[in-house]
mmCIF file of C-alpha atoms and ligand atoms in Angstrom:
data_model
loop_
_atom_site.group_PDB
_atom_site.id
_atom_site.type_symbol
_atom_site.label_atom_id
_atom_site.label_comp_id
_atom_site.label_asym_id
_atom_site.label_seq_id
_atom_site.Cartn_x
_atom_site.Cartn_y
_atom_site.Cartn_z
ATOM 1 C CA MET A 1 -0.119 0.249 0.391
ATOM 2 C CA THR A 2 1.486 3.313 -0.785
ATOM 3 C CA HIS A 3 1.219 6.218 1.790
ATOM 4 C CA ASP A 4 -0.964 8.709 1.710
ATOM 5 C CA PRO A 5 1.297 12.036 0.347
ATOM 6 C CA PHE A 6 -0.648 13.956 2.363
ATOM 7 C CA HIS A 7 0.911 12.356 5.344
ATOM 8 C CA PRO A 8 4.467 12.246 5.520
ATOM 9 C CA VAL A 9 6.155 9.849 7.296
ATOM 10 C CA HIS A 10 9.067 11.842 7.804
ATOM 11 C CA ARG A 11 9.246 14.405 9.250
ATOM 12 C CA PRO A 12 12.591 16.725 9.802
ATOM 13 C CA ARG A 13 10.545 19.490 11.753
ATOM 14 C CA ARG A 14 9.708 17.568 14.990
ATOM 15 C CA LEU A 15 13.641 18.122 15.931
ATOM 16 C CA ARG A 16 13.113 21.645 16.005
ATOM 17 C CA SER A 17 10.085 21.644 17.858
ATOM 18 C CA THR A 18 11.479 23.316 20.449
ATOM 19 C CA PRO A 19 13.759 25.735 21.362
ATOM 20 C CA GLY A 20 15.162 21.990 24.130
ATOM 21 C CA ILE A 21 14.947 20.309 20.867
ATOM 22 C CA ARG A 22 16.949 22.388 18.407
ATOM 23 C CA ARG A 23 19.643 22.913 21.150
ATOM 24 C CA LEU A 24 20.046 18.871 21.925
ATOM 25 C CA VAL A 25 20.126 18.447 18.138
ATOM 26 C CA ALA A 26 22.631 20.787 16.852
ATOM 27 C CA GLU A 27 25.291 19.822 14.364
ATOM 28 C CA SER A 28 27.556 22.396 15.038
ATOM 29 C CA ARG A 29 28.184 25.012 18.676
ATOM 30 C CA LEU A 30 29.858 28.322 18.900
ATOM 31 C CA HIS A 31 31.547 28.021 23.421
ATOM 32 C CA PRO A 32 34.235 31.262 24.548
ATOM 33 C CA ALA A 33 37.595 28.780 23.876
ATOM 34 C CA ASP A 34 37.165 28.344 20.497
ATOM 35 C CA LEU A 35 37.566 31.995 19.671
ATOM 36 C CA VAL A 36 41.094 33.924 19.228
ATOM 37 C CA LEU A 37 41.337 37.755 20.552
ATOM 38 C CA PRO A 38 43.269 39.630 17.849
ATOM 39 C CA VAL A 39 43.733 43.185 19.361
ATOM 40 C CA PHE A 40 46.094 45.881 17.461
ATOM 41 C CA VAL A 41 48.674 47.555 20.128
ATOM 42 C CA ALA A 42 49.823 51.296 19.084
ATOM 43 C CA GLU A 43 53.580 52.618 20.093
ATOM 44 C CA GLY A 44 53.578 55.132 21.575
ATOM 45 C CA ALA A 45 49.623 55.225 22.950
ATOM 46 C CA THR A 46 48.848 56.555 26.067
ATOM 47 C CA ASP A 47 45.305 56.198 25.270
ATOM 48 C CA PRO A 48 43.285 53.603 22.660
ATOM 49 C CA ARG A 49 42.305 54.614 18.977
ATOM 50 C CA PRO A 50 39.998 54.011 17.732
ATOM 51 C CA ILE A 51 40.065 52.342 14.212
ATOM 52 C CA ALA A 52 37.500 54.658 11.303
ATOM 53 C CA SER A 53 36.185 50.978 9.436
ATOM 54 C CA LEU A 54 36.682 48.709 12.448
ATOM 55 C CA PRO A 55 33.339 49.312 14.250
ATOM 56 C CA GLY A 56 34.604 49.344 17.859
ATOM 57 C CA LEU A 57 37.755 48.318 17.561
ATOM 58 C CA VAL A 58 40.668 50.037 18.417
ATOM 59 C CA GLN A 59 44.507 50.757 18.843
ATOM 60 C CA HIS A 60 45.548 49.566 22.446
ATOM 61 C CA SER A 61 47.271 51.588 24.503
ATOM 62 C CA ARG A 62 49.089 49.233 27.113
ATOM 63 C CA SER A 63 46.523 50.116 29.883
ATOM 64 C CA SER A 64 44.090 48.659 27.442
ATOM 65 C CA LEU A 65 45.598 46.469 25.346
ATOM 66 C CA THR A 66 45.058 45.284 29.728
ATOM 67 C CA ASP A 67 41.657 45.237 30.262
ATOM 68 C CA ALA A 68 41.021 44.330 27.455
ATOM 69 C CA VAL A 69 43.128 41.108 27.307
ATOM 70 C CA GLN A 70 41.905 40.455 30.665
ATOM 71 C CA GLU A 71 38.006 40.596 29.634
ATOM 72 C CA ALA A 72 38.967 38.461 26.994
ATOM 73 C CA SER A 73 39.670 36.062 30.108
ATOM 74 C CA GLU A 74 37.999 36.190 32.402
ATOM 75 C CA LEU A 75 34.394 35.344 29.444
ATOM 76 C CA GLY A 76 36.531 32.850 28.621
ATOM 77 C CA VAL A 77 38.284 33.696 25.046
ATOM 78 C CA GLY A 78 40.182 31.006 23.703
ATOM 79 C CA ALA A 79 43.348 32.523 23.337
ATOM 80 C CA VAL A 80 44.859 35.991 21.918
ATOM 81 C CA MET A 81 46.483 37.570 19.143
ATOM 82 C CA VAL A 82 48.386 40.203 18.378
ATOM 83 C CA PHE A 83 49.425 42.590 16.123
ATOM 84 C CA GLY A 84 51.447 45.631 16.557
ATOM 85 C CA VAL A 85 52.210 49.003 14.961
ATOM 86 C CA PRO A 86 55.187 50.394 15.076
ATOM 87 C CA LEU A 87 56.674 54.023 15.668
ATOM 88 C CA THR A 88 58.878 53.730 12.884
ATOM 89 C CA LYS A 89 59.011 51.094 9.327
ATOM 90 C CA ASP A 90 63.174 50.807 7.174
ATOM 91 C CA ALA A 91 63.427 49.238 4.336
ATOM 92 C CA THR A 92 63.900 45.054 6.160
ATOM 93 C CA GLY A 93 61.021 45.418 9.094
ATOM 94 C CA SER A 94 63.901 45.844 11.528
ATOM 95 C CA GLY A 95 61.291 46.883 14.450
ATOM 96 C CA ALA A 96 60.307 42.522 14.619
ATOM 97 C CA LEU A 97 63.210 41.596 15.426
ATOM 98 C CA ASP A 98 64.199 43.880 18.743
ATOM 99 C CA PRO A 99 62.723 42.185 21.376
ATOM 100 C CA ASP A 100 61.824 45.217 23.113
ATOM 101 C CA GLY A 101 59.990 46.918 20.349
ATOM 102 C CA ILE A 102 55.874 46.594 20.400
ATOM 103 C CA LEU A 103 55.203 43.547 19.537
ATOM 104 C CA ALA A 104 57.630 41.562 21.678
ATOM 105 C CA GLN A 105 56.548 44.115 24.729
ATOM 106 C CA SER A 106 52.616 43.753 23.719
ATOM 107 C CA VAL A 107 53.069 40.000 23.838
ATOM 108 C CA ARG A 108 54.610 40.650 27.705
ATOM 109 C CA TRP A 109 51.892 42.992 28.676
ATOM 110 C CA CYS A 110 49.311 40.066 27.629
ATOM 111 C CA LEU A 111 50.750 37.757 29.788
ATOM 112 C CA GLU A 112 51.614 39.815 32.444
ATOM 113 C CA ALA A 113 47.286 40.560 32.412
ATOM 114 C CA SER A 114 46.861 36.949 32.017
ATOM 115 C CA PRO A 115 48.800 34.062 32.700
ATOM 116 C CA GLY A 116 47.447 31.275 31.495
ATOM 117 C CA LEU A 117 45.970 32.842 27.927
ATOM 118 C CA PRO A 118 48.061 31.815 25.020
ATOM 119 C CA VAL A 119 48.742 34.652 23.266
ATOM 120 C CA ILE A 120 48.994 33.783 19.717
ATOM 121 C CA ALA A 121 51.901 36.687 18.185
ATOM 122 C CA ASP A 122 51.563 37.235 14.632
ATOM 123 C CA LEU A 123 54.618 36.301 12.494
ATOM 124 C CA CYS A 124 55.229 38.380 9.827
ATOM 125 C CA LEU A 125 57.058 41.535 8.948
ATOM 126 C CA ASP A 126 54.798 43.535 6.829
ATOM 127 C CA GLU A 127 53.381 46.205 10.317
ATOM 128 C CA PHE A 128 56.961 47.051 10.182
ATOM 129 C CA THR A 129 57.995 47.626 6.369
ATOM 130 C CA ASP A 130 57.744 50.881 4.993
ATOM 131 C CA HIS A 131 57.171 49.279 1.506
ATOM 132 C CA GLY A 132 54.357 46.905 3.596
ATOM 133 C CA HIS A 133 55.123 43.130 2.059
ATOM 134 C CA CYS A 134 55.498 40.729 4.665
ATOM 135 C CA GLY A 135 58.201 40.020 3.283
ATOM 136 C CA ILE A 136 62.283 41.802 2.494
ATOM 137 C CA LEU A 137 62.942 42.858 -0.825
ATOM 138 C CA ASP A 138 65.437 41.877 -4.225
ATOM 139 C CA ALA A 139 67.222 44.414 -5.990
ATOM 140 C CA SER A 140 64.342 44.963 -8.320
ATOM 141 C CA GLY A 141 61.115 44.569 -6.635
ATOM 142 C CA ARG A 142 60.582 41.568 -5.528
ATOM 143 C CA VAL A 143 59.638 39.874 -2.753
ATOM 144 C CA ASP A 144 62.576 37.369 -1.775
ATOM 145 C CA ASN A 145 61.204 34.234 -0.527
ATOM 146 C CA ASP A 146 64.642 33.064 0.990
ATOM 147 C CA ALA A 147 66.418 36.127 1.836
ATOM 148 C CA THR A 148 62.800 37.041 4.473
ATOM 149 C CA LEU A 149 62.966 33.454 5.673
ATOM 150 C CA LEU A 150 66.188 34.092 7.755
ATOM 151 C CA GLN A 151 64.613 37.221 8.805
ATOM 152 C CA TYR A 152 61.134 35.212 9.997
ATOM 153 C CA ALA A 153 63.417 32.604 11.520
ATOM 154 C CA ALA A 154 64.884 36.116 13.821
ATOM 155 C CA MET A 155 61.127 36.804 14.330
ATOM 156 C CA ALA A 156 60.270 34.416 15.568
ATOM 157 C CA ASN A 157 63.233 33.763 18.701
ATOM 158 C CA VAL A 158 62.630 37.324 19.037
ATOM 159 C CA LEU A 159 59.091 36.300 20.214
ATOM 160 C CA ALA A 160 59.229 33.438 21.591
ATOM 161 C CA ASP A 161 61.985 34.709 23.993
ATOM 162 C CA ALA A 162 58.874 37.490 24.822
ATOM 163 C CA GLY A 163 56.587 33.761 26.133
ATOM 164 C CA ALA A 164 54.425 34.090 23.109
ATOM 165 C CA SER A 165 52.942 30.500 22.678
ATOM 166 C CA VAL A 166 51.894 29.710 19.442
ATOM 167 C CA LEU A 167 52.878 32.414 16.435
ATOM 168 C CA GLY A 168 51.031 33.539 13.633
ATOM 169 C CA ALA A 169 52.845 32.885 10.970
ATOM 170 C CA SER A 170 51.462 34.836 8.385
ATOM 171 C CA GLY A 171 53.850 35.531 5.598
ATOM 172 C CA MET A 172 53.179 33.011 2.312
ATOM 173 C CA MET A 173 57.027 32.484 2.162
ATOM 174 C CA ASP A 174 57.198 29.168 0.265
ATOM 175 C CA GLY A 175 59.037 27.580 3.156
ATOM 176 C CA GLN A 176 58.061 29.437 6.261
ATOM 177 C CA ILE A 177 57.021 26.778 8.285
ATOM 178 C CA GLY A 178 60.018 23.988 8.378
ATOM 179 C CA ALA A 179 62.838 27.481 8.258
ATOM 180 C CA VAL A 180 60.421 28.832 11.520
ATOM 181 C CA ARG A 181 60.797 25.671 13.096
ATOM 182 C CA ALA A 182 64.082 24.904 12.658
ATOM 183 C CA ALA A 183 64.597 27.688 14.543
ATOM 184 C CA LEU A 184 62.467 26.932 17.606
ATOM 185 C CA ASP A 185 64.396 24.192 18.199
ATOM 186 C CA GLU A 186 67.497 25.134 17.310
ATOM 187 C CA VAL A 187 67.192 27.066 20.475
ATOM 188 C CA GLY A 188 65.259 24.890 22.719
ATOM 189 C CA HIS A 189 62.113 27.070 21.578
ATOM 190 C CA THR A 190 60.567 22.828 21.267
ATOM 191 C CA ASP A 191 57.491 24.126 23.181
ATOM 192 C CA THR A 192 56.743 27.354 21.010
ATOM 193 C CA ALA A 193 53.595 26.456 18.296
ATOM 194 C CA LEU A 194 53.340 27.064 15.055
ATOM 195 C CA LEU A 195 49.764 28.256 14.099
ATOM 196 C CA ALA A 196 50.615 28.249 9.483
ATOM 197 C CA TYR A 197 48.396 30.889 7.765
ATOM 198 C CA ALA A 198 48.425 27.629 5.184
ATOM 199 C CA ALA A 199 45.543 28.760 2.770
ATOM 200 C CA LYS A 200 45.020 32.366 3.480
ATOM 201 C CA TYR A 201 44.135 34.429 -0.237
ATOM 202 C CA ALA A 202 45.060 37.463 -1.440
ATOM 203 C CA SER A 203 41.817 39.353 -0.458
ATOM 204 C CA ALA A 204 39.783 41.944 -0.543
ATOM 205 C CA PHE A 205 38.901 41.613 2.245
ATOM 206 C CA TYR A 206 41.666 42.840 4.675
ATOM 207 C CA GLY A 207 41.771 46.492 3.297
ATOM 208 C CA PRO A 208 40.279 48.414 7.319
ATOM 209 C CA PHE A 209 42.932 46.185 8.620
ATOM 210 C CA ARG A 210 45.193 48.118 6.945
ATOM 211 C CA GLU A 211 44.249 50.694 8.303
ATOM 212 C CA ALA A 212 43.878 49.588 11.216
ATOM 213 C CA VAL A 213 48.023 48.238 11.067
ATOM 214 C CA GLN A 214 48.552 51.555 9.145
ATOM 215 C CA SER A 215 50.075 49.615 6.325
ATOM 216 C CA SER A 216 52.394 51.443 4.003
ATOM 217 C CA LEU A 217 51.342 48.838 1.705
ATOM 218 C CA GLN A 218 51.311 50.219 -2.488
ATOM 219 C CA GLY A 219 50.514 47.794 -5.113
ATOM 220 C CA ASP A 220 48.989 44.242 -3.998
ATOM 221 C CA ARG A 221 50.225 40.460 -2.443
ATOM 222 C CA LEU A 222 49.192 38.518 -5.546
ATOM 223 C CA THR A 223 52.696 36.852 -6.257
ATOM 224 C CA TYR A 224 52.810 35.795 -2.379
ATOM 225 C CA GLN A 225 48.844 34.960 -0.994
ATOM 226 C CA GLN A 226 46.922 32.601 -2.927
ATOM 227 C CA ASP A 227 44.519 33.453 -5.624
ATOM 228 C CA PRO A 228 40.478 33.617 -4.397
ATOM 229 C CA ALA A 229 40.118 31.317 -7.569
ATOM 230 C CA ASN A 230 42.430 28.303 -6.017
ATOM 231 C CA ALA A 231 40.764 25.250 -3.759
ATOM 232 C CA ARG A 232 43.122 22.629 -5.118
ATOM 233 C CA GLU A 233 45.573 24.688 -4.129
ATOM 234 C CA SER A 234 44.997 25.268 -0.790
ATOM 235 C CA VAL A 235 44.867 21.617 -0.451
ATOM 236 C CA ARG A 236 49.151 21.451 -2.114
ATOM 237 C CA GLU A 237 50.063 24.690 0.528
ATOM 238 C CA VAL A 238 48.102 22.971 3.729
ATOM 239 C CA ALA A 239 50.084 19.834 2.708
ATOM 240 C CA LEU A 240 53.735 21.598 3.177
ATOM 241 C CA ASP A 241 52.822 23.342 5.739
ATOM 242 C CA VAL A 242 51.431 20.024 7.864
ATOM 243 C CA ALA A 243 55.144 18.583 6.225
ATOM 244 C CA GLU A 244 56.959 21.872 8.186
ATOM 245 C CA GLY A 245 55.795 21.268 11.125
ATOM 246 C CA ALA A 246 52.674 23.608 10.949
ATOM 247 C CA ASP A 247 50.489 22.786 14.534
ATOM 248 C CA ILE A 248 47.703 23.768 13.794
ATOM 249 C CA VAL A 249 46.404 25.706 10.189
ATOM 250 C CA MET A 250 44.004 28.478 9.242
ATOM 251 C CA VAL A 251 41.745 29.243 6.330
ATOM 252 C CA LYS A 252 41.925 33.233 5.562
ATOM 253 C CA PRO A 253 40.206 35.434 5.332
ATOM 254 C CA ALA A 254 37.247 32.973 6.614
ATOM 255 C CA LEU A 255 33.322 33.421 4.902
ATOM 256 C CA SER A 256 34.626 33.122 1.237
ATOM 257 C CA TYR A 257 36.693 29.661 1.377
ATOM 258 C CA LEU A 258 34.409 27.781 3.667
ATOM 259 C CA ASP A 259 34.717 25.625 0.650
ATOM 260 C CA VAL A 260 38.695 26.034 1.774
ATOM 261 C CA VAL A 261 37.405 25.340 5.388
ATOM 262 C CA ALA A 262 35.516 21.391 4.535
ATOM 263 C CA ARG A 263 38.912 20.453 2.436
ATOM 264 C CA THR A 264 41.267 21.857 5.017
ATOM 265 C CA ARG A 265 39.025 19.032 7.819
ATOM 266 C CA ALA A 266 38.986 16.715 5.229
ATOM 267 C CA ALA A 267 42.751 16.619 4.942
ATOM 268 C CA VAL A 268 44.370 17.507 7.585
ATOM 269 C CA ASP A 269 43.347 15.308 11.752
ATOM 270 C CA ILE A 270 45.741 19.293 12.806
ATOM 271 C CA PRO A 271 43.362 21.880 14.876
ATOM 272 C CA VAL A 272 41.834 23.710 11.535
ATOM 273 C CA ALA A 273 41.201 27.454 13.068
ATOM 274 C CA ALA A 274 39.958 29.945 10.606
ATOM 275 C CA TYR A 275 39.912 34.201 10.408
ATOM 276 C CA VAL A 276 37.136 36.039 10.173
ATOM 277 C CA VAL A 277 38.766 38.949 8.807
ATOM 278 C CA SER A 278 38.312 43.139 9.137
ATOM 279 C CA GLY A 279 35.911 43.361 6.001
ATOM 280 C CA GLU A 280 34.227 40.647 7.140
ATOM 281 C CA PHE A 281 33.439 41.722 10.135
ATOM 282 C CA ALA A 282 32.448 45.508 8.630
ATOM 283 C CA MET A 283 30.907 44.004 5.891
ATOM 284 C CA ILE A 284 27.781 43.009 9.131
ATOM 285 C CA GLU A 285 28.443 45.652 11.223
ATOM 286 C CA LEU A 286 27.372 47.994 9.046
ATOM 287 C CA ALA A 287 25.546 46.703 7.396
ATOM 288 C CA ALA A 288 23.174 45.813 11.043
ATOM 289 C CA ALA A 289 23.407 49.809 11.640
ATOM 290 C CA ALA A 290 22.330 50.534 7.631
ATOM 291 C CA GLY A 291 19.218 48.338 9.626
ATOM 292 C CA ALA A 292 19.400 45.318 7.123
ATOM 293 C CA PHE A 293 20.024 42.806 9.726
ATOM 294 C CA ASP A 294 19.759 41.710 13.331
ATOM 295 C CA ARG A 295 23.677 41.899 14.033
ATOM 296 C CA ARG A 296 23.249 39.983 16.718
ATOM 297 C CA ARG A 297 21.760 36.962 14.579
ATOM 298 C CA ALA A 298 24.301 37.633 11.792
ATOM 299 C CA ILE A 299 27.436 37.330 14.349
ATOM 300 C CA GLU A 300 25.790 34.028 15.612
ATOM 301 C CA GLU A 301 25.224 32.232 12.256
ATOM 302 C CA ALA A 302 28.420 33.872 10.449
ATOM 303 C CA LEU A 303 30.267 32.004 13.516
ATOM 304 C CA VAL A 304 28.348 29.187 13.527
ATOM 305 C CA SER A 305 29.010 28.850 9.872
ATOM 306 C CA VAL A 306 32.740 28.990 10.216
ATOM 307 C CA ARG A 307 32.333 25.729 12.410
ATOM 308 C CA ARG A 308 30.057 23.623 10.934
ATOM 309 C CA ALA A 309 32.708 24.407 8.103
ATOM 310 C CA GLY A 310 35.098 22.186 9.809
ATOM 311 C CA ALA A 311 37.224 24.926 12.091
ATOM 312 C CA ASP A 312 37.878 24.398 15.557
ATOM 313 C CA ILE A 313 39.184 27.252 15.994
ATOM 314 C CA VAL A 314 37.599 30.848 14.785
ATOM 315 C CA VAL A 315 39.524 33.647 15.045
ATOM 316 C CA THR A 316 36.748 36.673 15.060
ATOM 317 C CA TYR A 317 37.024 40.044 15.942
ATOM 318 C CA TRP A 318 34.154 39.756 18.315
ATOM 319 C CA ALA A 319 35.922 36.774 20.292
ATOM 320 C CA SER A 320 34.902 38.841 23.763
ATOM 321 C CA GLU A 321 31.534 40.056 22.884
ATOM 322 C CA VAL A 322 29.956 36.667 21.963
ATOM 323 C CA ALA A 323 31.419 34.674 25.160
ATOM 324 C CA GLY A 324 29.466 37.328 26.977
ATOM 325 C CA TRP A 325 26.375 36.371 25.171
ATOM 326 C CA LEU A 326 26.995 32.880 25.194
ATOM 327 C CA ARG A 327 27.581 32.946 29.088
ATOM 328 C CA ALA A 328 24.481 35.411 29.101
ATOM 329 C CA GLY A 329 23.266 32.640 28.104
HETATM 330 C C1 LIG B 401 49.184 40.138 7.851
HETATM 331 C C2 LIG B 401 48.259 40.042 8.248
HETATM 332 C C3 LIG B 401 46.684 40.668 6.951
HETATM 333 C C4 LIG B 401 46.510 40.309 7.822
HETATM 334 C C5 LIG B 401 46.376 40.212 9.357
HETATM 335 N N1 LIG B 401 47.007 39.423 9.092
HETATM 336 C C6 LIG B 401 46.598 41.724 5.708
HETATM 337 C C7 LIG B 401 47.475 41.440 4.676
HETATM 338 O O1 LIG B 401 47.899 40.312 4.306
HETATM 339 O O2 LIG B 401 47.583 41.965 4.356
HETATM 340 C C8 LIG B 401 44.330 40.832 8.064
HETATM 341 C C9 LIG B 401 43.675 40.499 8.980
HETATM 342 C C10 LIG B 401 42.379 41.419 8.852
HETATM 343 O O3 LIG B 401 41.490 41.239 7.725
HETATM 344 O O4 LIG B 401 41.380 41.560 9.268
HETATM 345 N N2 LIG B 401 50.606 40.694 8.198
#
């Protein structure tokens, strides 16, 4: 006997019928420990400075950094990711290698504010170079991959000495994970973990970040960051970073690259992170401010989509705010 099509046997709606049932069967959820808060710290700042392109975000002073780190820690956020904004820049980004430079100092300030909260330090030269590139340039003005590896190796040890438990290798130089791992191990920093920006795309969505760190970049990063058209290529990038010793691999940006997050999740057994970048943050903030949608629902939906795609760790400027919502229930 055929079934009456007007009285279906299969009723997926059954599992959506109450808040409790929906909560019980949720496949992904947000948890404060899975969220990482990026922070910008400006050398010489006595007060936090608002960033015009990123509503609600600031370049921190030492004291506002301390408050933000303590707040994140109290709310159970998983880690902070630190970016330094130096007062002076030069061709080789030498400020990045200064043990008393803004980034190494900021790492120490974070640890003073909350000794137990992991600090992820950005391992890249772009905030420190006067040309704004992530590496140093050769005589013809091209980013010199192998010369840059030497800078990253030295920078890595400065940041590890400062106490960073994780280094975020974001420069997209070939071989950077292997070179940095070897340099750290050689001096005994064997416990310093490497978060590889394994699949990092040349994205327009970094626009507001470049204001946030006062980037001096002219031109683009197309010779080292990936072409947004490519997904297979990121499988290769991820495999290379795993082979070189990455402890965590990251996809960036997140929201326009959820397919890459899913492929990365399928390809590796180590933790996968994804970075909801400045332009993705700004899109939601500005659209919500214009009344296009409910801000909180849009943020929760965006972040859970990154978890659903397979990321264990979500780097987001909303980390503390969302952790607060989660705690309030
Ligand atoms: C480079 C770096 C960038 C971001 C983080 N690290 C910018 C870039 O590659 O130009 C972007 C982060 C964001 O947009 O939120 N060190």
